[in-house]
Short mmCIF file of C-alpha atoms and ligand atoms in Angstrom, two decimals:
data_model
loop_
_atom_site.label_atom_id
_atom_site.label_comp_id
_atom_site.label_asym_id
_atom_site.label_seq_id
_atom_site.Cartn_x
_atom_site.Cartn_y
_atom_site.Cartn_z
CA UNK A 257 -18.98 -11.56 -14.02
CA UNK A 258 -18.95 -11.39 -10.30
CA UNK A 259 -15.49 -11.34 -8.56
CA UNK A 260 -16.62 -14.50 -6.58
CA UNK A 261 -17.20 -16.36 -9.77
CA UNK A 262 -13.80 -15.28 -11.30
CA UNK A 263 -11.86 -16.09 -8.28
CA UNK A 264 -13.11 -19.59 -8.01
CA UNK A 265 -11.58 -23.00 -7.09
CA UNK A 266 -9.99 -23.54 -10.63
CA UNK A 267 -8.45 -20.04 -10.77
CA UNK A 268 -7.23 -20.38 -7.34
CA UNK A 269 -5.76 -23.78 -8.19
CA UNK A 270 -3.41 -22.29 -10.98
CA UNK A 271 -2.81 -18.80 -9.46
CA UNK A 272 0.55 -19.69 -7.89
CA UNK A 273 3.50 -19.93 -10.20
CA UNK A 274 6.40 -20.35 -7.76
CA UNK A 275 9.45 -18.70 -9.10
CA UNK A 276 8.09 -17.18 -12.13
CA UNK A 277 5.65 -14.50 -13.34
CA UNK A 278 4.42 -12.47 -10.42
CA UNK A 279 6.15 -15.01 -7.99
CA UNK A 280 9.52 -14.36 -9.61
CA UNK A 281 12.07 -13.19 -6.96
CA UNK A 282 12.72 -10.08 -8.94
CA UNK A 283 9.18 -9.19 -8.97
CA UNK A 284 8.31 -10.20 -5.38
CA UNK A 285 11.45 -9.32 -3.32
CA UNK A 286 11.37 -5.54 -3.90
CA UNK A 287 7.70 -5.47 -2.97
CA UNK A 288 8.17 -7.24 0.15
CA UNK A 289 11.25 -5.09 1.09
CA UNK A 290 9.39 -1.90 0.58
CA UNK A 291 6.33 -3.08 2.46
CA UNK A 292 8.51 -4.32 5.45
CA UNK A 293 10.18 -0.91 5.75
CA UNK A 294 6.94 0.90 5.48
CA UNK A 295 5.27 -1.30 8.13
CA UNK A 296 8.16 -0.71 10.46
CA UNK A 297 7.49 -2.07 13.97
CA UNK A 298 3.46 -1.98 13.26
CA UNK A 299 1.08 -4.48 11.92
CA UNK A 300 0.09 -4.78 8.24
CA UNK A 301 -3.23 -5.43 6.65
CA UNK A 302 -3.53 -6.75 3.03
CA UNK A 303 -6.68 -5.95 1.15
CA UNK A 304 -7.47 -8.81 -1.31
CA UNK A 305 -4.74 -11.22 0.15
CA UNK A 306 -5.37 -13.84 -2.25
CA UNK A 307 -3.08 -16.79 -1.88
CA UNK A 308 -0.54 -14.98 0.30
CA UNK A 309 1.80 -14.16 -2.64
CA UNK A 310 3.04 -11.06 -0.77
CA UNK A 311 1.70 -11.73 2.67
CA UNK A 312 3.40 -15.04 3.33
CA UNK A 313 7.02 -13.58 2.55
CA UNK A 314 6.04 -10.45 4.42
CA UNK A 315 5.16 -12.39 7.46
CA UNK A 316 8.23 -14.43 7.19
CA UNK A 317 10.22 -11.11 7.69
CA UNK A 318 8.49 -10.73 11.00
CA UNK A 319 5.63 -8.43 10.16
CA UNK A 320 2.35 -9.27 11.70
CA UNK A 321 0.11 -9.70 8.61
CA UNK A 322 -3.76 -9.81 8.61
CA UNK A 323 -5.88 -10.28 5.31
CA UNK A 324 -9.25 -9.45 3.97
CA UNK A 325 -10.37 -11.49 1.08
CA UNK A 326 -13.61 -12.24 -0.81
CA UNK A 327 -12.68 -15.69 -2.42
CA UNK A 328 -12.85 -18.61 -0.16
CA UNK A 329 -10.90 -20.81 -2.60
CA UNK A 330 -8.10 -18.35 -2.74
CA UNK A 331 -7.93 -18.46 1.06
CA UNK A 332 -8.03 -22.23 1.01
CA UNK A 333 -4.81 -21.95 -1.12
CA UNK A 334 -3.20 -19.60 1.45
CA UNK A 335 -4.10 -22.17 4.13
CA UNK A 336 -1.81 -24.78 2.45
CA UNK A 337 0.94 -22.46 3.34
CA UNK A 338 0.22 -20.89 6.76
CA UNK A 339 -2.44 -21.13 9.38
CA UNK A 340 -4.98 -18.87 10.68
CA UNK A 341 -2.82 -17.95 13.83
CA UNK A 342 0.01 -16.87 11.57
CA UNK A 343 -2.07 -15.03 9.11
CA UNK A 344 -5.59 -14.27 10.08
CA UNK A 345 -7.97 -13.50 7.32
CA UNK A 346 -11.45 -11.93 7.31
CA UNK A 347 -13.60 -13.14 4.41
CA UNK A 348 -15.39 -10.05 3.07
CA UNK A 349 -15.29 -7.07 0.69
CA UNK A 350 -12.31 -4.82 1.14
CA UNK A 351 -14.51 -1.92 0.51
CA UNK A 352 -16.49 -2.56 3.71
CA UNK A 353 -15.09 -5.45 5.75
CA UNK A 354 -13.45 -4.64 9.12
CA UNK A 355 -10.36 -6.46 10.50
CA UNK A 356 -9.76 -6.26 14.20
CA UNK A 357 -6.86 -4.31 15.47
CA UNK A 358 -4.79 -1.11 14.31
CA UNK A 359 -2.34 -1.08 11.61
CA UNK A 360 0.55 0.98 10.54
CA UNK A 361 0.19 -0.23 6.94
CA UNK A 362 -2.67 -1.22 4.54
CA UNK A 363 -1.58 -2.35 1.24
CA UNK A 364 -3.52 -3.25 -1.99
CA UNK A 365 -1.17 -4.53 -4.79
CA UNK A 366 -1.29 -6.10 -8.25
CA UNK A 367 -3.88 -3.71 -9.78
CA UNK A 368 -6.57 -5.07 -7.35
CA UNK A 369 -8.28 -1.69 -6.66
CA UNK A 370 -9.51 -1.84 -10.17
CA UNK A 371 -11.47 -5.18 -9.35
CA UNK A 372 -13.96 -2.77 -7.60
CA UNK A 373 -16.15 -1.62 -10.52
CA UNK A 374 -17.57 1.61 -9.38
CA UNK A 375 -16.03 4.96 -8.34
CA UNK A 376 -18.24 4.66 -5.14
CA UNK A 377 -16.69 1.38 -4.25
CA UNK A 378 -13.17 2.58 -4.84
CA UNK A 379 -13.75 5.60 -2.62
CA UNK A 380 -15.21 3.30 0.00
CA UNK A 381 -11.97 1.14 -0.23
CA UNK A 382 -9.86 4.17 0.56
CA UNK A 383 -12.16 5.16 3.38
CA UNK A 384 -11.96 1.59 4.83
CA UNK A 385 -8.10 1.57 4.50
CA UNK A 386 -8.24 4.83 6.58
CA UNK A 387 -10.45 3.29 9.27
CA UNK A 388 -7.75 0.66 9.98
CA UNK A 389 -4.72 2.88 10.29
CA UNK A 390 -3.03 4.67 13.12
CA UNK A 391 -2.30 8.41 12.75
CA UNK A 392 0.66 8.61 10.42
CA UNK A 393 -0.19 5.14 8.86
CA UNK A 394 0.10 4.50 5.31
CA UNK A 395 -2.01 2.85 2.36
CA UNK A 396 0.12 1.48 -0.54
CA UNK A 397 -1.72 1.06 -3.90
CA UNK A 398 0.02 -0.68 -7.04
CA UNK A 399 -1.83 -0.01 -9.99
CA UNK A 400 -1.35 0.11 -13.93
CA UNK A 401 -1.64 3.44 -15.75
CA UNK A 402 -4.52 3.24 -18.14
CA UNK A 403 -3.18 2.74 -21.65
CA UNK A 404 -5.82 4.75 -23.58
CA UNK A 405 -3.22 6.29 -25.67
CA UNK A 406 -2.96 2.84 -27.56
CA UNK A 407 -6.61 3.07 -28.43
CA UNK A 408 -7.05 4.74 -31.93
CA UNK A 409 -10.23 6.55 -32.49
CA UNK A 410 -13.13 4.10 -33.30
CA UNK A 411 -11.17 1.05 -31.80
CA UNK A 412 -12.37 -0.60 -28.59
CA UNK A 413 -9.71 -3.44 -28.14
CA UNK A 414 -5.98 -3.57 -27.85
CA UNK A 415 -3.69 -6.72 -27.92
CA UNK A 416 -1.05 -5.99 -25.25
CA UNK A 417 0.72 -9.31 -25.44
CA UNK A 418 0.88 -11.87 -28.30
CA UNK A 419 3.49 -14.62 -27.81
CA UNK A 420 3.55 -18.37 -28.41
CA UNK A 421 1.02 -19.95 -26.39
CA UNK A 422 -0.61 -16.72 -24.98
CA UNK A 423 -2.52 -13.76 -26.19
CA UNK A 424 -3.65 -10.86 -23.74
CA UNK A 425 -6.15 -8.41 -24.97
CA UNK A 426 -8.22 -5.67 -23.36
CA UNK A 427 -11.74 -4.39 -24.50
CA UNK A 428 -12.65 -0.94 -23.51
CA UNK A 429 -15.91 0.68 -22.42
CA UNK A 430 -14.74 4.26 -22.20
CA UNK A 431 -18.03 5.62 -21.06
CA UNK A 432 -18.08 3.70 -17.75
CA UNK A 433 -14.31 3.62 -17.52
CA UNK A 434 -14.27 -0.21 -17.75
CA UNK A 435 -11.90 -2.66 -19.14
CA UNK A 436 -12.17 -6.37 -19.63
CA UNK A 437 -8.87 -8.33 -19.71
CA UNK A 438 -8.94 -11.40 -21.87
CA UNK A 439 -6.14 -14.00 -21.25
CA UNK A 440 -6.09 -16.69 -23.92
CA UNK A 441 -3.77 -19.76 -23.43
CA UNK A 442 -3.12 -22.31 -25.96
CA UNK A 443 -1.62 -25.66 -25.00
CA UNK A 444 1.04 -25.95 -27.58
CA UNK A 445 1.52 -25.24 -31.29
CA UNK A 446 -1.32 -25.76 -33.56
CA UNK A 447 -3.78 -26.26 -30.73
CA UNK A 448 -7.34 -25.55 -31.92
CA UNK A 449 -8.78 -24.78 -28.55
CA UNK A 450 -7.66 -21.99 -26.14
CA UNK A 451 -8.36 -21.58 -22.40
CA UNK A 452 -10.04 -18.11 -21.65
CA UNK A 453 -9.77 -16.26 -18.39
CA UNK A 454 -11.57 -12.85 -18.26
CA UNK A 455 -11.51 -10.21 -15.67
CA UNK A 456 -13.45 -6.83 -15.55
CA UNK A 457 -11.90 -3.82 -14.02
CA UNK A 458 -12.50 -0.01 -13.49
CA UNK A 459 -9.42 1.75 -14.64
CA UNK A 460 -8.30 4.84 -12.84
CA UNK A 461 -5.82 7.66 -13.53
CA UNK A 462 -3.42 8.43 -10.80
CA UNK A 463 -5.11 11.95 -10.40
CA UNK A 464 -8.35 10.37 -9.65
CA UNK A 465 -6.91 7.90 -7.17
CA UNK A 466 -5.29 10.94 -5.44
CA UNK A 467 -8.56 12.59 -5.18
CA UNK A 468 -10.16 9.40 -3.70
CA UNK A 469 -7.17 9.37 -1.20
CA UNK A 470 -8.01 13.00 -0.30
CA UNK A 471 -11.82 12.28 0.29
CA UNK A 472 -10.59 9.60 2.73
CA UNK A 473 -8.08 11.97 4.62
CA UNK A 474 -4.82 10.78 3.15
CA UNK A 475 -1.91 12.77 1.65
CA UNK A 476 0.09 11.44 -1.19
CA UNK A 477 3.54 10.70 0.35
CA UNK A 478 5.44 9.11 -2.62
CA UNK A 479 4.79 7.74 -6.18
CA UNK A 480 7.27 5.57 -7.93
CA UNK A 481 7.14 3.59 -11.22
CA UNK A 482 8.12 0.42 -9.40
CA UNK A 483 8.87 -1.09 -6.02
CA UNK A 484 12.52 -0.39 -6.11
CA UNK A 485 11.83 3.43 -6.39
CA UNK A 486 12.20 4.15 -10.06
CA UNK A 487 11.15 7.62 -11.00
CA UNK A 488 7.41 7.95 -12.16
CA UNK A 489 7.23 9.58 -15.60
CA UNK A 490 4.63 10.34 -18.28
CA UNK A 491 5.90 6.92 -19.87
CA UNK A 492 5.36 4.85 -16.66
CA UNK A 493 3.08 1.87 -17.24
CA UNK A 494 2.37 1.42 -13.46
CA UNK A 495 2.92 2.92 -10.21
CA UNK A 496 3.20 2.08 -6.54
CA UNK A 497 1.56 5.03 -4.54
CA UNK A 498 2.07 5.60 -0.83
CA UNK A 499 -0.65 7.62 0.97
CA UNK A 500 -0.42 8.62 4.57
CA UNK A 501 -2.87 9.67 7.29
CA UNK A 502 -1.20 12.80 8.73
CA UNK A 503 0.31 12.02 12.04
CA UNK A 504 -1.29 13.40 15.24
CA UNK A 505 -0.08 17.07 16.01
C1 SAM B 324 -4.94 -10.42 -8.69
S1 SAM B 324 -5.47 -11.22 -7.11
C2 SAM B 324 -4.29 -10.43 -6.10
C3 SAM B 324 -4.04 -11.33 -4.86
C4 SAM B 324 -2.82 -10.94 -3.97
N1 SAM B 324 -3.02 -9.58 -3.44
C5 SAM B 324 -1.56 -10.98 -4.76
O1 SAM B 324 -0.92 -9.87 -4.92
O2 SAM B 324 -1.24 -11.97 -5.25
C6 SAM B 324 -6.86 -10.43 -6.90
C7 SAM B 324 -7.64 -10.90 -5.41
O3 SAM B 324 -8.53 -9.94 -5.25
C8 SAM B 324 -9.64 -10.58 -4.64
N2 SAM B 324 -10.71 -9.58 -4.71
C9 SAM B 324 -11.48 -9.21 -5.71
N3 SAM B 324 -12.35 -8.28 -5.31
C10 SAM B 324 -12.28 -8.25 -4.04
C11 SAM B 324 -12.98 -7.44 -2.99
N4 SAM B 324 -14.01 -6.50 -3.38
N5 SAM B 324 -12.77 -7.66 -1.72
C12 SAM B 324 -11.84 -8.50 -1.47
N6 SAM B 324 -11.05 -9.26 -2.11
C13 SAM B 324 -11.28 -9.14 -3.52
C14 SAM B 324 -9.89 -11.76 -5.53
O4 SAM B 324 -10.62 -12.74 -4.86
C15 SAM B 324 -8.47 -12.09 -5.62
O5 SAM B 324 -7.99 -12.97 -4.57
#
């Protein structure tokens, strides 16, 4: 399962769900508010910009946003909303691709650092973020907390959502620190066939993420359980972590 094959034209076509799911105002607005505050007067760079779910409203707030993205079909969807002059995008791998300019903020949201399937690539991604930032600049990562406590001994899969028309389950390879998310969608009651979307991830604990950040020259500035600033606790299922390059002395 290569990322280019996963984020194909069909996936790009049904990615946007205006007003609901990850596009619901209560999900999106706190994220855009926080990112706009963190960017300040500087420019922002989104790693894995996708169809511009976050970048488009952030640019509408007056922040200069550039993107890096692997999938051409996802960028084609973005181009139905904004042109290249408004949000330029570099096609490439966020672990290595370079965008012109300097940024006060680089951000990587919606669990997407886990799309890099090795520790080496994830470390390279932190280093690539650092490369783009001015002194004092920030790298924001939104990521779920691995749910290994749900996995009884001997079991390698968990169902994390089961509702009419949808089943979500994860299969684990704990040796390689990999999880494959399976999303089954059924078109109505009694349907015999389901649509399946699968995505592979390398799950990362917050502590490992912090070490990757340290290797790239960052300090952890803040960690919250959500974009609105809820306290991060042992029960938190996700986190928004803000890493900072120390300002010049
Ligand atoms: C879950 S979507 C997130 C898109 C967008 N950031 C958002 O919040 O809606 C994941 C995106 O990551 C992109 N992607 C996956 N691996 C990548 C890589 N190594 N470099 C750049 N983009 C990548 C995919 O093509 C896809 O657009």
